[in-house]
mmCIF file of C-alpha atoms and ligand atoms in Angstrom:
data_model
loop_
_atom_site.group_PDB
_atom_site.id
_atom_site.type_symbol
_atom_site.label_atom_id
_atom_site.label_comp_id
_atom_site.label_asym_id
_atom_site.label_seq_id
_atom_site.Cartn_x
_atom_site.Cartn_y
_atom_site.Cartn_z
ATOM 1 C CA MET G 192 80.035 171.638 31.484
ATOM 2 C CA GLU G 193 79.603 167.933 32.120
ATOM 3 C CA ARG G 194 78.143 166.592 35.337
ATOM 4 C CA VAL G 195 80.854 165.899 37.921
ATOM 5 C CA TYR G 196 81.183 163.174 40.536
ATOM 6 C CA ASN G 197 79.750 164.944 43.577
ATOM 7 C CA PHE G 198 80.961 163.604 46.943
ATOM 8 C CA SER G 199 79.117 166.265 48.969
ATOM 9 C CA ALA G 200 77.945 165.327 52.474
ATOM 10 C CA GLY G 201 74.606 167.026 51.844
ATOM 11 C CA PRO G 202 72.690 168.176 49.968
ATOM 12 C CA SER G 203 74.176 165.496 47.799
ATOM 13 C CA VAL G 204 74.122 163.617 44.536
ATOM 14 C CA ILE G 205 70.774 162.572 43.052
ATOM 15 C CA ALA G 206 70.576 159.959 40.281
ATOM 16 C CA GLU G 207 70.605 161.596 36.871
ATOM 17 C CA SER G 208 67.551 159.646 35.726
ATOM 18 C CA VAL G 209 65.608 161.147 38.647
ATOM 19 C CA LEU G 210 66.644 164.667 37.666
ATOM 20 C CA LYS G 211 65.711 164.003 34.047
ATOM 21 C CA LYS G 212 62.286 162.676 35.022
ATOM 22 C CA ALA G 213 61.716 165.761 37.182
ATOM 23 C CA GLN G 214 62.841 167.905 34.260
ATOM 24 C CA ALA G 215 60.527 166.178 31.812
ATOM 25 C CA GLU G 216 57.567 166.650 34.172
ATOM 26 C CA LEU G 217 58.582 170.067 35.475
ATOM 27 C CA VAL G 218 56.387 172.329 33.376
ATOM 28 C CA ASN G 219 53.381 170.064 32.996
ATOM 29 C CA TYR G 220 52.829 167.088 35.304
ATOM 30 C CA GLY G 221 50.905 164.278 33.586
ATOM 31 C CA ASP G 222 47.695 165.817 32.277
ATOM 32 C CA ALA G 223 47.447 168.306 35.152
ATOM 33 C CA GLY G 224 48.302 171.232 32.891
ATOM 34 C CA MET G 225 50.639 172.640 35.541
ATOM 35 C CA SER G 226 53.825 171.937 37.452
ATOM 36 C CA VAL G 227 53.765 170.005 40.744
ATOM 37 C CA MET G 228 55.114 173.257 42.227
ATOM 38 C CA GLU G 229 51.952 175.101 41.260
ATOM 39 C CA MET G 230 49.409 172.564 42.489
ATOM 40 C CA SER G 231 47.182 172.795 45.507
ATOM 41 C CA HIS G 232 48.403 170.305 48.059
ATOM 42 C CA ARG G 233 44.730 169.466 48.569
ATOM 43 C CA SER G 234 44.101 168.533 44.940
ATOM 44 C CA PRO G 235 43.433 164.878 44.058
ATOM 45 C CA VAL G 236 46.462 164.818 41.745
ATOM 46 C CA TYR G 237 48.777 165.923 44.567
ATOM 47 C CA GLN G 238 47.109 163.574 47.052
ATOM 48 C CA ALA G 239 47.998 160.728 44.692
ATOM 49 C CA ILE G 240 51.656 161.855 44.708
ATOM 50 C CA ILE G 241 52.015 161.952 48.505
ATOM 51 C CA ASP G 242 50.075 158.682 48.904
ATOM 52 C CA GLU G 243 52.317 156.946 46.397
ATOM 53 C CA THR G 244 55.461 158.336 48.076
ATOM 54 C CA GLU G 245 54.360 156.873 51.390
ATOM 55 C CA SER G 246 53.331 153.596 49.816
ATOM 56 C CA ILE G 247 56.701 153.067 48.061
ATOM 57 C CA LEU G 248 58.601 154.020 51.224
ATOM 58 C CA ARG G 249 56.518 151.534 53.227
ATOM 59 C CA GLY G 250 57.254 148.839 50.663
ATOM 60 C CA LEU G 251 60.997 149.498 50.517
ATOM 61 C CA LEU G 252 61.523 149.622 54.282
ATOM 62 C CA LYS G 253 58.767 147.100 55.076
ATOM 63 C CA ILE G 254 57.264 149.568 57.537
ATOM 64 C CA PRO G 255 54.737 147.749 59.755
ATOM 65 C CA ASP G 256 51.140 148.985 59.885
ATOM 66 C CA ASP G 257 51.458 150.188 63.454
ATOM 67 C CA TYR G 258 53.896 152.888 62.308
ATOM 68 C CA SER G 259 52.984 156.264 60.840
ATOM 69 C CA VAL G 260 55.003 158.037 58.170
ATOM 70 C CA LEU G 261 55.089 161.835 58.444
ATOM 71 C CA PHE G 262 56.369 164.287 55.829
ATOM 72 C CA LEU G 263 57.564 167.339 57.733
ATOM 73 C CA GLN G 264 59.711 170.447 57.349
ATOM 74 C CA GLY G 265 62.294 172.106 59.568
ATOM 75 C CA GLY G 266 65.115 169.684 58.772
ATOM 76 C CA ALA G 267 66.496 166.904 60.919
ATOM 77 C CA SER G 268 67.564 169.633 63.342
ATOM 78 C CA SER G 269 63.950 170.476 64.268
ATOM 79 C CA GLN G 270 63.542 166.861 65.361
ATOM 80 C CA PHE G 271 66.141 167.486 68.058
ATOM 81 C CA ALA G 272 63.391 169.503 69.823
ATOM 82 C CA MET G 273 60.306 167.799 68.444
ATOM 83 C CA ILE G 274 61.303 164.376 69.766
ATOM 84 C CA PRO G 275 61.678 165.363 73.444
ATOM 85 C CA LEU G 276 58.601 167.613 73.219
ATOM 86 C CA ASN G 277 56.552 164.583 72.177
ATOM 87 C CA LEU G 278 58.258 161.623 73.799
ATOM 88 C CA ALA G 279 59.871 162.838 77.037
ATOM 89 C CA ASN G 280 56.539 162.774 78.786
ATOM 90 C CA GLY G 281 56.947 159.998 81.374
ATOM 91 C CA SER G 282 59.993 160.026 83.619
ATOM 92 C CA GLY G 283 61.255 163.116 81.827
ATOM 93 C CA LYS G 284 64.599 161.355 81.440
ATOM 94 C CA ILE G 285 66.253 160.002 78.306
ATOM 95 C CA ASP G 286 69.389 157.999 77.494
ATOM 96 C CA LEU G 287 71.682 159.182 74.693
ATOM 97 C CA VAL G 288 74.978 158.113 73.104
ATOM 98 C CA LEU G 289 77.335 160.938 72.168
ATOM 99 C CA THR G 290 78.947 159.978 68.856
ATOM 100 C CA GLY G 291 79.515 163.283 67.095
ATOM 101 C CA GLN G 292 78.243 166.745 66.334
ATOM 102 C CA TRP G 293 74.702 165.772 65.412
ATOM 103 C CA ALA G 294 74.267 163.723 68.582
ATOM 104 C CA THR G 295 75.748 166.612 70.558
ATOM 105 C CA LYS G 296 73.241 169.038 69.052
ATOM 106 C CA ALA G 297 70.416 166.603 69.771
ATOM 107 C CA CYS G 298 71.714 166.303 73.342
ATOM 108 C CA GLN G 299 71.881 170.062 73.869
ATOM 109 C CA GLU G 300 68.400 170.615 72.476
ATOM 110 C CA ALA G 301 66.825 167.744 74.446
ATOM 111 C CA SER G 302 68.444 169.121 77.617
ATOM 112 C CA LYS G 303 66.093 172.101 77.374
ATOM 113 C CA TYR G 304 63.101 169.815 77.798
ATOM 114 C CA CYS G 305 64.262 166.800 79.787
ATOM 115 C CA GLU G 306 67.111 165.233 81.711
ATOM 116 C CA VAL G 307 69.665 163.650 79.379
ATOM 117 C CA ASN G 308 71.686 160.712 80.651
ATOM 118 C CA VAL G 309 74.754 160.297 78.402
ATOM 119 C CA VAL G 310 75.347 156.531 78.529
ATOM 120 C CA GLY G 311 78.437 156.544 76.314
ATOM 121 C CA SER G 312 80.667 158.994 74.485
ATOM 122 C CA SER G 313 83.570 158.826 72.059
ATOM 123 C CA LYS G 314 84.355 162.526 72.398
ATOM 124 C CA GLU G 315 87.827 161.845 73.793
ATOM 125 C CA GLN G 316 88.640 159.842 70.655
ATOM 126 C CA ASN G 317 87.451 162.801 68.535
ATOM 127 C CA PHE G 318 84.423 160.615 67.736
ATOM 128 C CA SER G 319 86.504 158.238 65.622
ATOM 129 C CA CYS G 320 84.615 155.206 66.994
ATOM 130 C CA ILE G 321 81.304 154.179 68.528
ATOM 131 C CA PRO G 322 81.845 153.838 72.296
ATOM 132 C CA ALA G 323 81.387 150.457 73.977
ATOM 133 C CA LEU G 324 78.163 150.627 75.970
ATOM 134 C CA ASP G 325 77.668 149.409 79.520
ATOM 135 C CA LYS G 326 74.082 148.228 79.834
ATOM 136 C CA SER G 327 74.086 148.822 83.578
ATOM 137 C CA LYS G 328 74.179 152.549 82.804
ATOM 138 C CA PHE G 329 70.946 152.394 80.809
ATOM 139 C CA ASN G 330 67.869 153.730 82.582
ATOM 140 C CA PRO G 331 64.977 151.238 82.198
ATOM 141 C CA ALA G 332 62.567 154.100 82.978
ATOM 142 C CA ALA G 333 63.950 156.366 80.247
ATOM 143 C CA ASP G 334 61.307 157.805 77.922
ATOM 144 C CA TYR G 335 63.512 156.915 74.971
ATOM 145 C CA PHE G 336 67.056 155.940 74.001
ATOM 146 C CA TYR G 337 68.649 158.213 71.397
ATOM 147 C CA ILE G 338 71.346 157.433 68.832
ATOM 148 C CA CYS G 339 72.682 158.992 65.648
ATOM 149 C CA ALA G 340 72.823 155.839 63.495
ATOM 150 C CA ASN G 341 75.414 157.150 61.034
ATOM 151 C CA ASN G 342 77.745 159.978 61.949
ATOM 152 C CA THR G 343 78.048 162.021 58.777
ATOM 153 C CA ILE G 344 80.992 164.145 59.887
ATOM 154 C CA TYR G 345 83.153 161.497 61.588
ATOM 155 C CA GLY G 346 82.320 158.536 59.362
ATOM 156 C CA THR G 347 81.161 156.067 61.993
ATOM 157 C CA ARG G 348 78.021 153.989 62.283
ATOM 158 C CA PHE G 349 76.300 151.798 64.827
ATOM 159 C CA ALA G 350 77.034 148.278 63.579
ATOM 160 C CA GLU G 351 74.940 146.858 66.433
ATOM 161 C CA LEU G 352 72.000 148.474 68.104
ATOM 162 C CA PRO G 353 72.087 149.153 71.848
ATOM 163 C CA GLU G 354 70.036 146.656 73.831
ATOM 164 C CA CYS G 355 67.606 149.085 75.375
ATOM 165 C CA GLY G 356 64.796 146.597 75.984
ATOM 166 C CA ASN G 357 61.355 148.171 76.172
ATOM 167 C CA VAL G 358 62.686 151.715 76.023
ATOM 168 C CA PRO G 359 61.868 153.050 72.522
ATOM 169 C CA LEU G 360 64.968 153.454 70.388
ATOM 170 C CA VAL G 361 65.082 156.760 68.487
ATOM 171 C CA ALA G 362 67.520 157.016 65.582
ATOM 172 C CA ASP G 363 68.716 159.894 63.437
ATOM 173 C CA MET G 364 69.150 158.185 60.039
ATOM 174 C CA SER G 365 69.620 161.363 58.009
ATOM 175 C CA SER G 366 72.772 160.080 56.325
ATOM 176 C CA CYS G 367 72.029 156.343 56.092
ATOM 177 C CA ILE G 368 68.298 155.850 55.560
ATOM 178 C CA LEU G 369 67.552 153.519 52.615
ATOM 179 C CA SER G 370 71.230 152.527 52.385
ATOM 180 C CA GLU G 371 70.863 149.131 54.033
ATOM 181 C CA GLU G 372 68.188 146.805 55.325
ATOM 182 C CA ILE G 373 66.816 147.637 58.751
ATOM 183 C CA ASN G 374 64.082 146.202 60.904
ATOM 184 C CA VAL G 375 61.783 149.160 61.525
ATOM 185 C CA ALA G 376 60.185 147.331 64.465
ATOM 186 C CA ASP G 377 63.490 147.651 66.361
ATOM 187 C CA TYR G 378 62.833 151.385 66.612
ATOM 188 C CA GLY G 379 60.265 153.627 68.245
ATOM 189 C CA LEU G 380 61.093 156.491 65.920
ATOM 190 C CA ILE G 381 63.326 156.954 62.876
ATOM 191 C CA PHE G 382 63.891 160.345 61.282
ATOM 192 C CA ALA G 383 65.898 161.706 58.378
ATOM 193 C CA GLY G 384 66.399 164.950 56.547
ATOM 194 C CA ALA G 385 65.842 164.079 52.890
ATOM 195 C CA GLN G 386 68.860 165.821 51.401
ATOM 196 C CA LYS G 387 71.335 162.945 51.726
ATOM 197 C CA ASN G 388 69.628 159.772 50.541
ATOM 198 C CA MET G 389 66.016 160.715 49.763
ATOM 199 C CA GLY G 390 65.937 163.785 47.572
ATOM 200 C CA PRO G 391 66.231 167.546 47.865
ATOM 201 C CA ALA G 392 66.416 169.591 51.069
ATOM 202 C CA GLY G 393 63.201 170.846 52.636
ATOM 203 C CA LEU G 394 61.636 167.514 53.552
ATOM 204 C CA THR G 395 62.102 165.600 56.797
ATOM 205 C CA VAL G 396 60.676 162.098 57.063
ATOM 206 C CA VAL G 397 59.588 160.702 60.436
ATOM 207 C CA ILE G 398 58.621 157.055 60.913
ATOM 208 C CA ILE G 399 57.017 156.678 64.316
ATOM 209 C CA ARG G 400 55.321 153.843 66.179
ATOM 210 C CA LYS G 401 51.712 154.857 66.601
ATOM 211 C CA ASP G 402 51.548 154.365 70.365
ATOM 212 C CA LEU G 403 54.185 157.092 70.736
ATOM 213 C CA ILE G 404 51.926 159.654 69.055
ATOM 214 C CA GLY G 405 49.519 161.838 71.006
ATOM 215 C CA LYS G 406 51.509 162.426 74.155
ATOM 216 C CA ALA G 407 53.019 165.830 73.406
ATOM 217 C CA ARG G 408 53.635 168.008 76.395
ATOM 218 C CA GLU G 409 51.023 170.740 76.854
ATOM 219 C CA PHE G 410 53.310 173.620 75.884
ATOM 220 C CA THR G 411 54.381 171.947 72.616
ATOM 221 C CA PRO G 412 53.828 174.254 69.628
ATOM 222 C CA THR G 413 51.076 172.945 67.348
ATOM 223 C CA MET G 414 53.503 172.532 64.445
ATOM 224 C CA PHE G 415 55.781 170.425 66.687
ATOM 225 C CA ASP G 416 53.073 167.961 67.690
ATOM 226 C CA TYR G 417 53.320 164.605 65.854
ATOM 227 C CA ALA G 418 49.610 163.975 66.523
ATOM 228 C CA ILE G 419 48.618 167.087 64.530
ATOM 229 C CA HIS G 420 50.602 165.959 61.489
ATOM 230 C CA ASP G 421 49.485 162.353 61.838
ATOM 231 C CA LYS G 422 45.792 163.259 62.105
ATOM 232 C CA ASN G 423 46.052 165.497 59.059
ATOM 233 C CA GLY G 424 48.010 163.165 56.781
ATOM 234 C CA SER G 425 51.029 165.532 56.864
ATOM 235 C CA MET G 426 48.739 168.290 55.555
ATOM 236 C CA TYR G 427 47.942 170.322 58.658
ATOM 237 C CA ASN G 428 49.642 173.079 56.705
ATOM 238 C CA THR G 429 51.271 173.106 53.280
ATOM 239 C CA PRO G 430 53.832 170.286 53.140
ATOM 240 C CA PRO G 431 57.038 170.665 51.066
ATOM 241 C CA THR G 432 55.145 169.546 47.976
ATOM 242 C CA PHE G 433 57.908 169.568 45.375
ATOM 243 C CA ALA G 434 60.485 167.952 47.681
ATOM 244 C CA ILE G 435 58.014 165.142 48.428
ATOM 245 C CA TYR G 436 57.453 164.675 44.691
ATOM 246 C CA VAL G 437 61.214 164.386 44.009
ATOM 247 C CA CYS G 438 61.465 161.992 46.966
ATOM 248 C CA LYS G 439 58.863 159.842 45.191
ATOM 249 C CA LEU G 440 61.062 159.803 42.072
ATOM 250 C CA VAL G 441 64.093 158.802 44.176
ATOM 251 C CA LEU G 442 62.106 155.973 45.787
ATOM 252 C CA GLU G 443 60.912 154.781 42.365
ATOM 253 C CA TRP G 444 64.517 154.804 41.154
ATOM 254 C CA LEU G 445 65.585 152.789 44.188
ATOM 255 C CA ARG G 446 62.796 150.280 43.687
ATOM 256 C CA ASP G 447 62.801 149.950 39.890
ATOM 257 C CA GLU G 448 66.347 150.730 38.732
ATOM 258 C CA ILE G 449 68.362 149.505 41.724
ATOM 259 C CA GLY G 450 66.010 146.715 42.747
ATOM 260 C CA GLY G 451 65.249 147.648 46.347
ATOM 261 C CA ILE G 452 67.167 148.036 49.570
ATOM 262 C CA ALA G 453 68.887 144.635 49.667
ATOM 263 C CA ALA G 454 70.369 145.343 46.233
ATOM 264 C CA MET G 455 71.280 148.894 47.298
ATOM 265 C CA GLN G 456 72.997 147.540 50.403
ATOM 266 C CA GLU G 457 75.119 145.212 48.302
ATOM 267 C CA ILE G 458 76.180 148.055 46.014
ATOM 268 C CA ASN G 459 76.961 150.290 49.019
ATOM 269 C CA ARG G 460 79.051 147.548 50.664
ATOM 270 C CA LYS G 461 80.971 147.106 47.436
ATOM 271 C CA LYS G 462 81.666 150.840 47.075
ATOM 272 C CA ALA G 463 82.815 151.182 50.686
ATOM 273 C CA ALA G 464 85.002 148.045 50.523
ATOM 274 C CA MET G 465 86.708 149.352 47.387
ATOM 275 C CA PHE G 466 87.433 152.663 49.111
ATOM 276 C CA TYR G 467 88.566 151.283 52.483
ATOM 277 C CA ASP G 468 90.709 148.569 50.869
ATOM 278 C CA TYR G 469 92.594 151.233 48.991
ATOM 279 C CA LEU G 470 92.930 153.512 52.054
ATOM 280 C CA ASP G 471 94.218 150.603 54.165
ATOM 281 C CA SER G 472 96.928 149.887 51.599
ATOM 282 C CA SER G 473 97.855 153.476 50.724
ATOM 283 C CA LYS G 474 101.144 155.033 51.765
ATOM 284 C CA LEU G 475 99.741 158.535 51.363
ATOM 285 C CA PHE G 476 96.110 158.499 52.492
ATOM 286 C CA LYS G 477 95.000 157.213 55.901
ATOM 287 C CA PRO G 478 91.460 156.446 57.032
ATOM 288 C CA THR G 479 90.460 158.089 60.343
ATOM 289 C CA VAL G 480 88.097 155.257 61.376
ATOM 290 C CA HIS G 481 89.029 151.580 61.794
ATOM 291 C CA GLY G 482 87.169 148.352 62.341
ATOM 292 C CA LYS G 483 83.486 147.599 62.536
ATOM 293 C CA ASP G 484 82.375 151.179 63.227
ATOM 294 C CA ARG G 485 83.231 152.347 59.718
ATOM 295 C CA SER G 486 80.432 154.126 57.890
ATOM 296 C CA PHE G 487 79.315 152.879 54.493
ATOM 297 C CA MET G 488 78.214 156.381 53.524
ATOM 298 C CA ASN G 489 80.813 158.903 54.710
ATOM 299 C CA ILE G 490 84.526 158.131 54.546
ATOM 300 C CA PRO G 491 86.947 160.639 56.094
ATOM 301 C CA PHE G 492 90.653 160.321 55.315
ATOM 302 C CA VAL G 493 93.822 162.386 55.724
ATOM 303 C CA THR G 494 97.384 162.546 54.445
ATOM 304 C CA GLY G 495 98.685 163.974 57.710
ATOM 305 C CA ASN G 496 99.984 167.020 55.858
ATOM 306 C CA GLU G 497 97.640 169.989 55.353
ATOM 307 C CA ASP G 498 99.361 171.216 52.225
ATOM 308 C CA LYS G 499 99.065 167.794 50.614
ATOM 309 C CA ASP G 500 95.401 167.613 51.635
ATOM 310 C CA LYS G 501 94.761 170.949 49.970
ATOM 311 C CA ALA G 502 96.687 169.997 46.857
ATOM 312 C CA PHE G 503 94.727 166.764 46.587
ATOM 313 C CA VAL G 504 91.312 168.414 46.988
ATOM 314 C CA LYS G 505 92.244 170.947 44.331
ATOM 315 C CA ALA G 506 93.594 168.376 41.871
ATOM 316 C CA ALA G 507 90.578 166.126 42.412
ATOM 317 C CA ALA G 508 88.143 168.978 41.750
ATOM 318 C CA ALA G 509 89.984 169.835 38.542
ATOM 319 C CA ALA G 510 89.564 166.192 37.477
ATOM 320 C CA GLY G 511 85.803 166.243 38.161
ATOM 321 C CA PHE G 512 85.670 164.793 41.713
ATOM 322 C CA VAL G 513 84.162 167.584 43.794
ATOM 323 C CA ASN G 514 83.265 168.369 47.414
ATOM 324 C CA LEU G 515 85.993 166.188 48.912
ATOM 325 C CA LYS G 516 87.178 168.698 51.505
ATOM 326 C CA GLY G 517 86.741 167.256 54.995
ATOM 327 C CA HIS G 518 84.666 168.799 57.765
ATOM 328 C CA ARG G 519 86.741 171.323 59.710
ATOM 329 C CA SER G 520 86.483 169.237 62.903
ATOM 330 C CA VAL G 521 88.239 166.242 61.295
ATOM 331 C CA GLY G 522 90.298 168.005 58.638
ATOM 332 C CA GLY G 523 91.643 166.309 55.549
ATOM 333 C CA MET G 524 89.090 164.868 53.177
ATOM 334 C CA ARG G 525 85.735 163.149 53.271
ATOM 335 C CA ALA G 526 84.058 161.237 50.484
ATOM 336 C CA SER G 527 80.313 160.865 50.920
ATOM 337 C CA ILE G 528 79.243 157.920 48.801
ATOM 338 C CA TYR G 529 75.487 157.935 49.249
ATOM 339 C CA ASN G 530 73.058 155.678 47.374
ATOM 340 C CA ALA G 531 73.122 157.802 44.220
ATOM 341 C CA MET G 532 76.927 157.703 43.885
ATOM 342 C CA PRO G 533 77.528 154.959 41.305
ATOM 343 C CA VAL G 534 80.178 152.236 41.784
ATOM 344 C CA GLU G 535 81.922 153.718 38.786
ATOM 345 C CA GLY G 536 82.291 157.094 40.570
ATOM 346 C CA VAL G 537 84.070 155.460 43.507
ATOM 347 C CA LYS G 538 86.219 153.342 41.240
ATOM 348 C CA LYS G 539 87.325 156.373 39.234
ATOM 349 C CA LEU G 540 88.063 158.364 42.385
ATOM 350 C CA VAL G 541 90.184 155.521 43.793
ATOM 351 C CA ASP G 542 92.059 155.296 40.489
ATOM 352 C CA PHE G 543 92.668 159.030 40.651
ATOM 353 C CA MET G 544 93.920 158.740 44.256
ATOM 354 C CA ARG G 545 96.299 155.944 43.260
ATOM 355 C CA ALA G 546 97.761 158.084 40.521
ATOM 356 C CA PHE G 547 98.029 161.076 42.887
ATOM 357 C CA GLU G 548 99.763 158.886 45.463
ATOM 358 C CA LYS G 549 102.364 157.759 42.952
ATOM 359 C CA GLU G 550 103.342 161.356 42.272
ATOM 360 C CA ASN G 551 103.212 162.532 45.885
ATOM 361 C CA VAL G 552 104.906 160.047 48.226
HETATM 362 C C1 LIG I 1341 72.701 166.500 57.836
HETATM 363 C C2 LIG I 1341 72.392 165.904 59.155
HETATM 364 C C3 LIG I 1341 71.572 166.560 60.101
HETATM 365 C C4 LIG I 1341 71.048 167.954 59.886
HETATM 366 O O1 LIG I 1341 70.041 167.984 58.958
HETATM 367 P P1 LIG I 1341 69.229 169.323 58.654
HETATM 368 O O2 LIG I 1341 68.143 168.815 57.775
HETATM 369 O O3 LIG I 1341 70.167 170.276 57.988
HETATM 370 O O4 LIG I 1341 68.731 169.871 59.944
HETATM 371 C C5 LIG I 1341 71.274 165.897 61.274
HETATM 372 N N1 LIG I 1341 71.757 164.664 61.516
HETATM 373 C C6 LIG I 1341 72.542 164.015 60.643
HETATM 374 C C7 LIG I 1341 73.030 162.638 60.970
HETATM 375 C C8 LIG I 1341 72.891 164.616 59.441
HETATM 376 O O5 LIG I 1341 73.678 163.962 58.568
#
């Protein structure tokens, strides 16, 4: 069978050249005489891999020197606890914007360890927008201000960052990291599960300002203490060695084949514009998000008729466009068009949708 166009929300598409490189090196890495999977994480050859991964990531995102990069496990979801355990150590209060299921989970988990002040919510709009924020509700003594930068399920993104002043901004970038230029210095902490834009599942990347490290609360489990991982170069215990290696290949692809994040951003804007332009003009498919809050990565859309939705998802899959079924909380369809989805994949899907529309309105 040929490779399909995979619009999965995560784990998601990885560039074919990355997979081929991993395949070519799978059995015998360089002159190591063994697979990366079989290597000691403490060997010089593996140390070179993790060092290079960090170095390319720092180059791509222009990460300042006063930030640490940690390669962790436990998924983005473990960060929902790890962040408050490490950062909610002053007033014991945090500010948070409720923009979807991932922010809600982060809110629930943080509530076990600190007082969460929800400064805005779009729940009543079924999270179809980013709520307008009233700065007077922000707590200047908050230990941090939490957002989910791109809402994978609902297809919204923060187009502007909240003005939280000296309160460190913490952002879940699981589904948008490396997709557009950011200024790392605007954030206290950025985290992302790797399985959307960085590689395979099993790796979670944390970028944290160094002054926020070393203040974990006394009951914090050792494995949940940023200082432990920072001090040990992400090797307090065995890191997800193979996932980090594939992440390195993805970063090399982004740097060498795409040309870096500015170039990636342009491609992503082009893909999203092509998709939204069609949705806005379609008589069959309707986007669920409008205006400036639209995500460049995850695009939910509906026909308004469940049977038609189902028929479309089925026909699309048969034509080689897979994983288009929407999340159950939004219904309809969702196309995740992460970095590794080529322009051509989006163009072909839109052409297919046009043809489907002609036969079904
Ligand atoms: C996928 C996702 C998560 C969950 O990631 P896990 O690694 O499965 O825990 C959290 N936040 C966002 C924004 C996501 O897209």
